Amino acid sequence: MQISCNTTSPNFGPRPKGQKPDMLLLHYTGMKTGGDALQRLCDPAAQVSAHYLVEENGDILRLVEEDQRAWHAGVSCWAGDSDINSCSIGIEIVNPGHEWGYRAFPAPQMRAVTQLCLAILSRHQIPAERILAHSDVAPLRKEDPGELFDWAGLANAGIGLWPRNTPDTTEVTADSFLAALQRYGYDTDLTTPGAAKNRAAVVAFQRHFRPGLFDGAIDKQSCQILGSLLSQLDARA
Ligand SMILES: [Zn+2]
């Protein structure tokens, strides 16, 4: 795996003292071209960045050192923590996104993403359930990297948590779904079940773990998938 360090971004700061990255956050760039995205990620006026950019041909650029705090998450929340930039490593994956012609991620690009994730995981203690989509931590604002992103393929390579076809020890029902989603890490409002953020969290969950149908309806299969994920966490605890 070749990583180019010829281009760097000025948009970063120090991580809080003693804080080590324990989350991996995946994005798509959501701009017309990879060149546009690179320019923006390195533009001081834009005030955004990521640690890595992965081009559609598989080229990997390191824009910010892993021990620095890059600016990619924006207003977000996971497991009660709303300073996601401080705890995470961010990877921007070139794709026009839903605004400019969302398309499949080419195989060379996915191979590069896989190799990069494995390398990062070898350097940092990042639990499987904290390998997340931008949409997971900002469901009301973000859709990336989106339903065409191959999370199942990454899970096959040992990256991220994925539902299994084994009987669940942790039962999730429609009634307990939002609480279970919150236990998993999503930001839900349990006092207002009809809140817009709750539906957005369900959609984000489905987009990640059941990309074929992300309508926000809490159906039986969604309950089973979440049950399987929580069972794997509980088995480890
Ligand atoms: Zn993003």
PDB file of C-alpha atoms and ligand atoms in Angstrom:
ATOM      1  CA  MET A   1       0.000   0.000   0.000  1.00  0.00           C
ATOM      2  CA  GLN A   2       1.440   3.302  -1.155  1.00  0.00           C
ATOM      3  CA  ILE A   3       0.455   6.450   0.673  1.00  0.00           C
ATOM      4  CA  SER A   4       1.303   9.801  -0.863  1.00  0.00           C
ATOM      5  CA  CYS A   5       2.267  12.516   1.600  1.00  0.00           C
ATOM      6  CA  ASN A   6       3.029  15.170  -1.020  1.00  0.00           C
ATOM      7  CA  THR A   7      -0.129  17.119  -0.330  1.00  0.00           C
ATOM      8  CA  THR A   8      -1.078  18.083   3.210  1.00  0.00           C
ATOM      9  CA  SER A   9      -3.892  20.071   4.760  1.00  0.00           C
ATOM     10  CA  PRO A  10      -3.340  23.034   7.086  1.00  0.00           C
ATOM     11  CA  ASN A  11      -6.741  22.369   8.657  1.00  0.00           C
ATOM     12  CA  PHE A  12      -6.026  20.559  11.898  1.00  0.00           C
ATOM     13  CA  GLY A  13      -5.159  21.107  15.529  1.00  0.00           C
ATOM     14  CA  PRO A  14      -3.829  19.079  18.445  1.00  0.00           C
ATOM     15  CA  ARG A  15      -5.882  16.294  19.966  1.00  0.00           C
ATOM     16  CA  PRO A  16      -6.736  16.907  23.625  1.00  0.00           C
ATOM     17  CA  LYS A  17      -3.749  15.964  25.784  1.00  0.00           C
ATOM     18  CA  GLY A  18      -3.507  12.216  26.239  1.00  0.00           C
ATOM     19  CA  GLN A  19      -6.432  11.404  23.946  1.00  0.00           C
ATOM     20  CA  LYS A  20      -5.777   8.641  21.472  1.00  0.00           C
ATOM     21  CA  PRO A  21      -8.022   7.921  18.497  1.00  0.00           C
ATOM     22  CA  ASP A  22     -10.538   5.161  19.218  1.00  0.00           C
ATOM     23  CA  MET A  23     -12.954   5.695  16.333  1.00  0.00           C
ATOM     24  CA  LEU A  24     -12.657   5.377  12.574  1.00  0.00           C
ATOM     25  CA  LEU A  25     -15.078   7.565  10.642  1.00  0.00           C
ATOM     26  CA  LEU A  26     -15.728   7.009   6.944  1.00  0.00           C
ATOM     27  CA  HIS A  27     -17.029   9.668   4.552  1.00  0.00           C
ATOM     28  CA  TYR A  28     -17.612  10.269   0.900  1.00  0.00           C
ATOM     29  CA  THR A  29     -16.337  13.561  -0.469  1.00  0.00           C
ATOM     30  CA  GLY A  30     -19.676  14.562  -2.059  1.00  0.00           C
ATOM     31  CA  MET A  31     -18.088  16.839  -4.657  1.00  0.00           C
ATOM     32  CA  LYS A  32     -18.058  16.678  -8.460  1.00  0.00           C
ATOM     33  CA  THR A  33     -14.444  15.515  -8.702  1.00  0.00           C
ATOM     34  CA  GLY A  34     -11.701  14.200  -6.466  1.00  0.00           C
ATOM     35  CA  GLY A  35      -9.635  17.258  -7.420  1.00  0.00           C
ATOM     36  CA  ASP A  36     -12.345  19.588  -6.157  1.00  0.00           C
ATOM     37  CA  ALA A  37     -12.493  17.657  -2.900  1.00  0.00           C
ATOM     38  CA  LEU A  38      -8.715  17.717  -2.422  1.00  0.00           C
ATOM     39  CA  GLN A  39      -8.627  21.447  -3.017  1.00  0.00           C
ATOM     40  CA  ARG A  40     -11.366  22.052  -0.449  1.00  0.00           C
ATOM     41  CA  LEU A  41      -9.799  19.748   2.151  1.00  0.00           C
ATOM     42  CA  CYS A  42      -6.560  21.755   1.856  1.00  0.00           C
ATOM     43  CA  ASP A  43      -8.113  25.237   1.658  1.00  0.00           C
ATOM     44  CA  PRO A  44      -7.501  27.164   4.906  1.00  0.00           C
ATOM     45  CA  ALA A  45     -10.727  29.130   4.327  1.00  0.00           C
ATOM     46  CA  ALA A  46     -12.838  25.946   4.172  1.00  0.00           C
ATOM     47  CA  GLN A  47     -11.715  24.811   7.645  1.00  0.00           C
ATOM     48  CA  VAL A  48     -12.330  21.156   6.830  1.00  0.00           C
ATOM     49  CA  SER A  49      -9.966  18.236   6.458  1.00  0.00           C
ATOM     50  CA  ALA A  50      -9.558  14.515   6.950  1.00  0.00           C
ATOM     51  CA  HIS A  51      -6.578  12.341   7.756  1.00  0.00           C
ATOM     52  CA  TYR A  52      -6.820  10.501   4.446  1.00  0.00           C
ATOM     53  CA  LEU A  53      -8.316  10.862   0.996  1.00  0.00           C
ATOM     54  CA  VAL A  54      -8.859   7.748  -1.124  1.00  0.00           C
ATOM     55  CA  GLU A  55      -9.256   8.339  -4.858  1.00  0.00           C
ATOM     56  CA  GLU A  56     -11.457   6.197  -7.099  1.00  0.00           C
ATOM     57  CA  ASN A  57      -8.337   4.610  -8.677  1.00  0.00           C
ATOM     58  CA  GLY A  58      -7.144   3.513  -5.217  1.00  0.00           C
ATOM     59  CA  ASP A  59      -4.541   6.221  -4.650  1.00  0.00           C
ATOM     60  CA  ILE A  60      -4.286   7.163  -0.974  1.00  0.00           C
ATOM     61  CA  LEU A  61      -3.226  10.624   0.220  1.00  0.00           C
ATOM     62  CA  ARG A  62      -2.398  11.438   3.811  1.00  0.00           C
ATOM     63  CA  LEU A  63      -3.485  15.005   4.483  1.00  0.00           C
ATOM     64  CA  VAL A  64      -3.196  15.133   8.279  1.00  0.00           C
ATOM     65  CA  GLU A  65      -1.031  13.071  10.652  1.00  0.00           C
ATOM     66  CA  GLU A  66      -3.008  10.534  12.669  1.00  0.00           C
ATOM     67  CA  ASP A  67      -1.931  12.002  15.993  1.00  0.00           C
ATOM     68  CA  GLN A  68      -3.455  15.357  15.055  1.00  0.00           C
ATOM     69  CA  ARG A  69      -7.126  16.353  15.235  1.00  0.00           C
ATOM     70  CA  ALA A  70      -8.568  16.728  11.722  1.00  0.00           C
ATOM     71  CA  TRP A  71     -11.816  18.562  11.056  1.00  0.00           C
ATOM     72  CA  HIS A  72     -14.215  16.168   9.350  1.00  0.00           C
ATOM     73  CA  ALA A  73     -17.105  15.285  11.665  1.00  0.00           C
ATOM     74  CA  GLY A  74     -18.804  18.660  12.227  1.00  0.00           C
ATOM     75  CA  VAL A  75     -21.766  18.702  14.609  1.00  0.00           C
ATOM     76  CA  SER A  76     -22.067  15.052  15.583  1.00  0.00           C
ATOM     77  CA  CYS A  77     -22.599  12.704  18.474  1.00  0.00           C
ATOM     78  CA  TRP A  78     -21.869   9.079  19.325  1.00  0.00           C
ATOM     79  CA  ALA A  79     -22.292   7.323  22.645  1.00  0.00           C
ATOM     80  CA  GLY A  80     -22.938  10.677  24.305  1.00  0.00           C
ATOM     81  CA  ASP A  81     -19.709  12.214  22.998  1.00  0.00           C
ATOM     82  CA  SER A  82     -20.168  15.239  20.747  1.00  0.00           C
ATOM     83  CA  ASP A  83     -16.470  15.932  20.099  1.00  0.00           C
ATOM     84  CA  ILE A  84     -16.010  13.325  17.415  1.00  0.00           C
ATOM     85  CA  ASN A  85     -12.993  14.990  15.775  1.00  0.00           C
ATOM     86  CA  SER A  86     -10.977  14.581  18.965  1.00  0.00           C
ATOM     87  CA  CYS A  87     -11.520  10.812  19.202  1.00  0.00           C
ATOM     88  CA  SER A  88     -11.514   9.795  15.552  1.00  0.00           C
ATOM     89  CA  ILE A  89      -9.478   9.234  12.433  1.00  0.00           C
ATOM     90  CA  GLY A  90     -11.335  10.391   9.328  1.00  0.00           C
ATOM     91  CA  ILE A  91     -11.137   8.955   5.829  1.00  0.00           C
ATOM     92  CA  GLU A  92     -12.670  10.806   2.885  1.00  0.00           C
ATOM     93  CA  ILE A  93     -13.546   8.487   0.004  1.00  0.00           C
ATOM     94  CA  VAL A  94     -13.926  10.162  -3.363  1.00  0.00           C
ATOM     95  CA  ASN A  95     -17.507   9.872  -4.671  1.00  0.00           C
ATOM     96  CA  PRO A  96     -19.799  12.586  -6.049  1.00  0.00           C
ATOM     97  CA  GLY A  97     -22.349  11.604  -3.424  1.00  0.00           C
ATOM     98  CA  HIS A  98     -26.114  11.942  -3.479  1.00  0.00           C
ATOM     99  CA  GLU A  99     -25.938  15.546  -4.658  1.00  0.00           C
ATOM    100  CA  TRP A 100     -23.778  15.075  -7.756  1.00  0.00           C
ATOM    101  CA  GLY A 101     -24.473  11.559  -9.040  1.00  0.00           C
ATOM    102  CA  TYR A 102     -23.951   8.946  -6.354  1.00  0.00           C
ATOM    103  CA  ARG A 103     -22.304   5.849  -7.783  1.00  0.00           C
ATOM    104  CA  ALA A 104     -20.750   2.558  -6.740  1.00  0.00           C
ATOM    105  CA  PHE A 105     -17.302   2.676  -5.155  1.00  0.00           C
ATOM    106  CA  PRO A 106     -14.882   1.057  -7.657  1.00  0.00           C
ATOM    107  CA  ALA A 107     -13.067  -2.129  -6.626  1.00  0.00           C
ATOM    108  CA  PRO A 108      -9.555  -0.567  -6.592  1.00  0.00           C
ATOM    109  CA  GLN A 109     -10.862   2.158  -4.302  1.00  0.00           C
ATOM    110  CA  MET A 110     -12.477  -0.367  -1.933  1.00  0.00           C
ATOM    111  CA  ARG A 111      -9.285  -2.429  -1.871  1.00  0.00           C
ATOM    112  CA  ALA A 112      -7.368   0.705  -0.893  1.00  0.00           C
ATOM    113  CA  VAL A 113      -9.922   1.626   1.788  1.00  0.00           C
ATOM    114  CA  THR A 114      -9.679  -1.905   3.189  1.00  0.00           C
ATOM    115  CA  GLN A 115      -5.871  -1.865   3.309  1.00  0.00           C
ATOM    116  CA  LEU A 116      -5.854   1.605   4.852  1.00  0.00           C
ATOM    117  CA  CYS A 117      -8.382   0.641   7.535  1.00  0.00           C
ATOM    118  CA  LEU A 118      -6.406  -2.502   8.418  1.00  0.00           C
ATOM    119  CA  ALA A 119      -3.223  -0.449   8.734  1.00  0.00           C
ATOM    120  CA  ILE A 120      -4.946   2.096  10.985  1.00  0.00           C
ATOM    121  CA  LEU A 121      -6.456  -0.682  13.116  1.00  0.00           C
ATOM    122  CA  SER A 122      -2.983  -2.176  13.556  1.00  0.00           C
ATOM    123  CA  ARG A 123      -1.758   1.119  15.024  1.00  0.00           C
ATOM    124  CA  HIS A 124      -4.697   2.083  17.264  1.00  0.00           C
ATOM    125  CA  GLN A 125      -7.108   0.415  19.678  1.00  0.00           C
ATOM    126  CA  ILE A 126     -10.359   0.953  17.788  1.00  0.00           C
ATOM    127  CA  PRO A 127     -13.282  -1.292  18.754  1.00  0.00           C
ATOM    128  CA  ALA A 128     -15.213  -2.813  15.839  1.00  0.00           C
ATOM    129  CA  GLU A 129     -18.419  -0.991  16.753  1.00  0.00           C
ATOM    130  CA  ARG A 130     -16.631   2.348  16.536  1.00  0.00           C
ATOM    131  CA  ILE A 131     -15.888   2.003  12.829  1.00  0.00           C
ATOM    132  CA  LEU A 132     -18.689   4.219  11.620  1.00  0.00           C
ATOM    133  CA  ALA A 133     -20.274   6.215   8.849  1.00  0.00           C
ATOM    134  CA  HIS A 134     -20.467   9.985   9.047  1.00  0.00           C
ATOM    135  CA  SER A 135     -24.242   9.471   8.820  1.00  0.00           C
ATOM    136  CA  ASP A 136     -24.134   7.309  11.972  1.00  0.00           C
ATOM    137  CA  VAL A 137     -22.805  10.203  14.063  1.00  0.00           C
ATOM    138  CA  ALA A 138     -24.764  12.977  12.291  1.00  0.00           C
ATOM    139  CA  PRO A 139     -28.003  11.324  11.099  1.00  0.00           C
ATOM    140  CA  LEU A 140     -29.959  14.558  10.650  1.00  0.00           C
ATOM    141  CA  ARG A 141     -27.294  16.177   8.466  1.00  0.00           C
ATOM    142  CA  LYS A 142     -25.389  13.467   6.653  1.00  0.00           C
ATOM    143  CA  GLU A 143     -25.911  10.467   4.357  1.00  0.00           C
ATOM    144  CA  ASP A 144     -22.293   9.527   3.695  1.00  0.00           C
ATOM    145  CA  PRO A 145     -20.692   7.240   2.714  1.00  0.00           C
ATOM    146  CA  GLY A 146     -24.171   5.972   1.868  1.00  0.00           C
ATOM    147  CA  GLU A 147     -26.028   2.820   0.947  1.00  0.00           C
ATOM    148  CA  LEU A 148     -23.691   1.837  -1.897  1.00  0.00           C
ATOM    149  CA  PHE A 149     -20.729   1.591   0.457  1.00  0.00           C
ATOM    150  CA  ASP A 150     -19.681  -2.030   1.010  1.00  0.00           C
ATOM    151  CA  TRP A 151     -19.736  -2.371   4.800  1.00  0.00           C
ATOM    152  CA  ALA A 152     -20.333  -6.112   4.445  1.00  0.00           C
ATOM    153  CA  GLY A 153     -17.149  -6.434   2.414  1.00  0.00           C
ATOM    154  CA  LEU A 154     -15.176  -4.512   5.023  1.00  0.00           C
ATOM    155  CA  ALA A 155     -16.627  -6.723   7.768  1.00  0.00           C
ATOM    156  CA  ASN A 156     -15.486  -9.772   5.788  1.00  0.00           C
ATOM    157  CA  ALA A 157     -11.987  -8.330   5.968  1.00  0.00           C
ATOM    158  CA  GLY A 158     -12.337  -7.963   9.741  1.00  0.00           C
ATOM    159  CA  ILE A 159     -13.240  -4.269   9.740  1.00  0.00           C
ATOM    160  CA  GLY A 160     -16.302  -3.195  11.712  1.00  0.00           C
ATOM    161  CA  LEU A 161     -19.149  -5.002  13.412  1.00  0.00           C
ATOM    162  CA  TRP A 162     -21.714  -6.845  11.294  1.00  0.00           C
ATOM    163  CA  PRO A 163     -24.904  -8.766  12.103  1.00  0.00           C
ATOM    164  CA  ARG A 164     -24.656 -12.550  12.221  1.00  0.00           C
ATOM    165  CA  ASN A 165     -27.180 -15.231  11.395  1.00  0.00           C
ATOM    166  CA  THR A 166     -27.018 -16.801  14.831  1.00  0.00           C
ATOM    167  CA  PRO A 167     -29.876 -16.705  17.360  1.00  0.00           C
ATOM    168  CA  ASP A 168     -29.616 -13.525  19.365  1.00  0.00           C
ATOM    169  CA  THR A 169     -29.186 -13.520  23.104  1.00  0.00           C
ATOM    170  CA  THR A 170     -30.088  -9.846  23.183  1.00  0.00           C
ATOM    171  CA  GLU A 171     -33.687  -9.379  22.154  1.00  0.00           C
ATOM    172  CA  VAL A 172     -34.726  -6.099  20.565  1.00  0.00           C
ATOM    173  CA  THR A 173     -38.387  -5.314  19.912  1.00  0.00           C
ATOM    174  CA  ALA A 174     -40.072  -2.382  18.195  1.00  0.00           C
ATOM    175  CA  ASP A 175     -40.826  -0.970  21.655  1.00  0.00           C
ATOM    176  CA  SER A 176     -37.251  -1.237  22.876  1.00  0.00           C
ATOM    177  CA  PHE A 177     -35.650  -0.313  19.544  1.00  0.00           C
ATOM    178  CA  LEU A 178     -34.814   3.350  20.233  1.00  0.00           C
ATOM    179  CA  ALA A 179     -33.338   2.526  23.637  1.00  0.00           C
ATOM    180  CA  ALA A 180     -31.329  -0.298  22.077  1.00  0.00           C
ATOM    181  CA  LEU A 181     -30.161   2.036  19.326  1.00  0.00           C
ATOM    182  CA  GLN A 182     -28.980   4.472  21.987  1.00  0.00           C
ATOM    183  CA  ARG A 183     -27.183   1.694  23.835  1.00  0.00           C
ATOM    184  CA  TYR A 184     -25.386   0.873  20.609  1.00  0.00           C
ATOM    185  CA  GLY A 185     -24.241   4.496  20.361  1.00  0.00           C
ATOM    186  CA  TYR A 186     -26.761   6.393  18.228  1.00  0.00           C
ATOM    187  CA  ASP A 187     -28.011   9.730  19.506  1.00  0.00           C
ATOM    188  CA  THR A 188     -31.733   9.197  20.161  1.00  0.00           C
ATOM    189  CA  ASP A 189     -34.296  11.077  22.244  1.00  0.00           C
ATOM    190  CA  LEU A 190     -36.155   8.604  24.424  1.00  0.00           C
ATOM    191  CA  THR A 191     -38.473  11.197  25.955  1.00  0.00           C
ATOM    192  CA  THR A 192     -39.859  12.182  22.525  1.00  0.00           C
ATOM    193  CA  PRO A 193     -40.235   8.971  20.508  1.00  0.00           C
ATOM    194  CA  GLY A 194     -41.595  10.879  17.497  1.00  0.00           C
ATOM    195  CA  ALA A 195     -38.616  13.242  17.350  1.00  0.00           C
ATOM    196  CA  ALA A 196     -37.129  13.799  13.895  1.00  0.00           C
ATOM    197  CA  LYS A 197     -33.699  12.803  15.189  1.00  0.00           C
ATOM    198  CA  ASN A 198     -35.021   9.363  16.125  1.00  0.00           C
ATOM    199  CA  ARG A 199     -36.292   8.579  12.659  1.00  0.00           C
ATOM    200  CA  ALA A 200     -33.031   9.920  11.226  1.00  0.00           C
ATOM    201  CA  ALA A 201     -31.080   7.603  13.522  1.00  0.00           C
ATOM    202  CA  VAL A 202     -33.132   4.602  12.391  1.00  0.00           C
ATOM    203  CA  VAL A 203     -32.507   5.525   8.739  1.00  0.00           C
ATOM    204  CA  ALA A 204     -28.765   5.897   9.413  1.00  0.00           C
ATOM    205  CA  PHE A 205     -28.698   2.527  11.162  1.00  0.00           C
ATOM    206  CA  GLN A 206     -30.486   0.867   8.234  1.00  0.00           C
ATOM    207  CA  ARG A 207     -28.303   2.625   5.641  1.00  0.00           C
ATOM    208  CA  HIS A 208     -25.273   1.133   7.361  1.00  0.00           C
ATOM    209  CA  PHE A 209     -26.487  -2.324   8.309  1.00  0.00           C
ATOM    210  CA  ARG A 210     -29.329  -3.013   5.834  1.00  0.00           C
ATOM    211  CA  PRO A 211     -28.626  -0.811   2.816  1.00  0.00           C
ATOM    212  CA  GLY A 212     -31.333  -2.463   0.700  1.00  0.00           C
ATOM    213  CA  LEU A 213     -34.108  -0.757   2.675  1.00  0.00           C
ATOM    214  CA  PHE A 214     -33.659   2.353   4.774  1.00  0.00           C
ATOM    215  CA  ASP A 215     -37.163   3.715   5.140  1.00  0.00           C
ATOM    216  CA  GLY A 216     -36.939   4.467   8.860  1.00  0.00           C
ATOM    217  CA  ALA A 217     -39.641   1.929   9.724  1.00  0.00           C
ATOM    218  CA  ILE A 218     -38.778  -0.181  12.763  1.00  0.00           C
ATOM    219  CA  ASP A 219     -39.498  -3.590  11.262  1.00  0.00           C
ATOM    220  CA  LYS A 220     -38.731  -7.084  12.451  1.00  0.00           C
ATOM    221  CA  GLN A 221     -35.522  -7.432  10.466  1.00  0.00           C
ATOM    222  CA  SER A 222     -34.156  -4.163  11.828  1.00  0.00           C
ATOM    223  CA  CYS A 223     -34.814  -5.458  15.349  1.00  0.00           C
ATOM    224  CA  GLN A 224     -32.991  -8.695  14.544  1.00  0.00           C
ATOM    225  CA  ILE A 225     -30.000  -6.890  13.090  1.00  0.00           C
ATOM    226  CA  LEU A 226     -29.663  -4.589  16.084  1.00  0.00           C
ATOM    227  CA  GLY A 227     -30.153  -7.577  18.405  1.00  0.00           C
ATOM    228  CA  SER A 228     -27.305  -9.382  16.694  1.00  0.00           C
ATOM    229  CA  LEU A 229     -24.979  -6.384  16.972  1.00  0.00           C
ATOM    230  CA  LEU A 230     -25.750  -5.889  20.671  1.00  0.00           C
ATOM    231  CA  SER A 231     -25.351  -9.631  21.316  1.00  0.00           C
ATOM    232  CA  GLN A 232     -21.824  -9.420  19.942  1.00  0.00           C
ATOM    233  CA  LEU A 233     -21.063  -6.461  22.202  1.00  0.00           C
ATOM    234  CA  ASP A 234     -22.602  -8.182  25.231  1.00  0.00           C
ATOM    235  CA  ALA A 235     -20.674 -11.387  24.534  1.00  0.00           C
ATOM    236  CA  ARG A 236     -17.443  -9.399  24.603  1.00  0.00           C
ATOM    237  CA  ALA A 237     -18.263  -7.441  27.768  1.00  0.00           C
TER     238      ALA A 237
HETATM  239 ZN    ZN B   1     -18.817  13.191   5.738  1.00  0.00          ZN
END
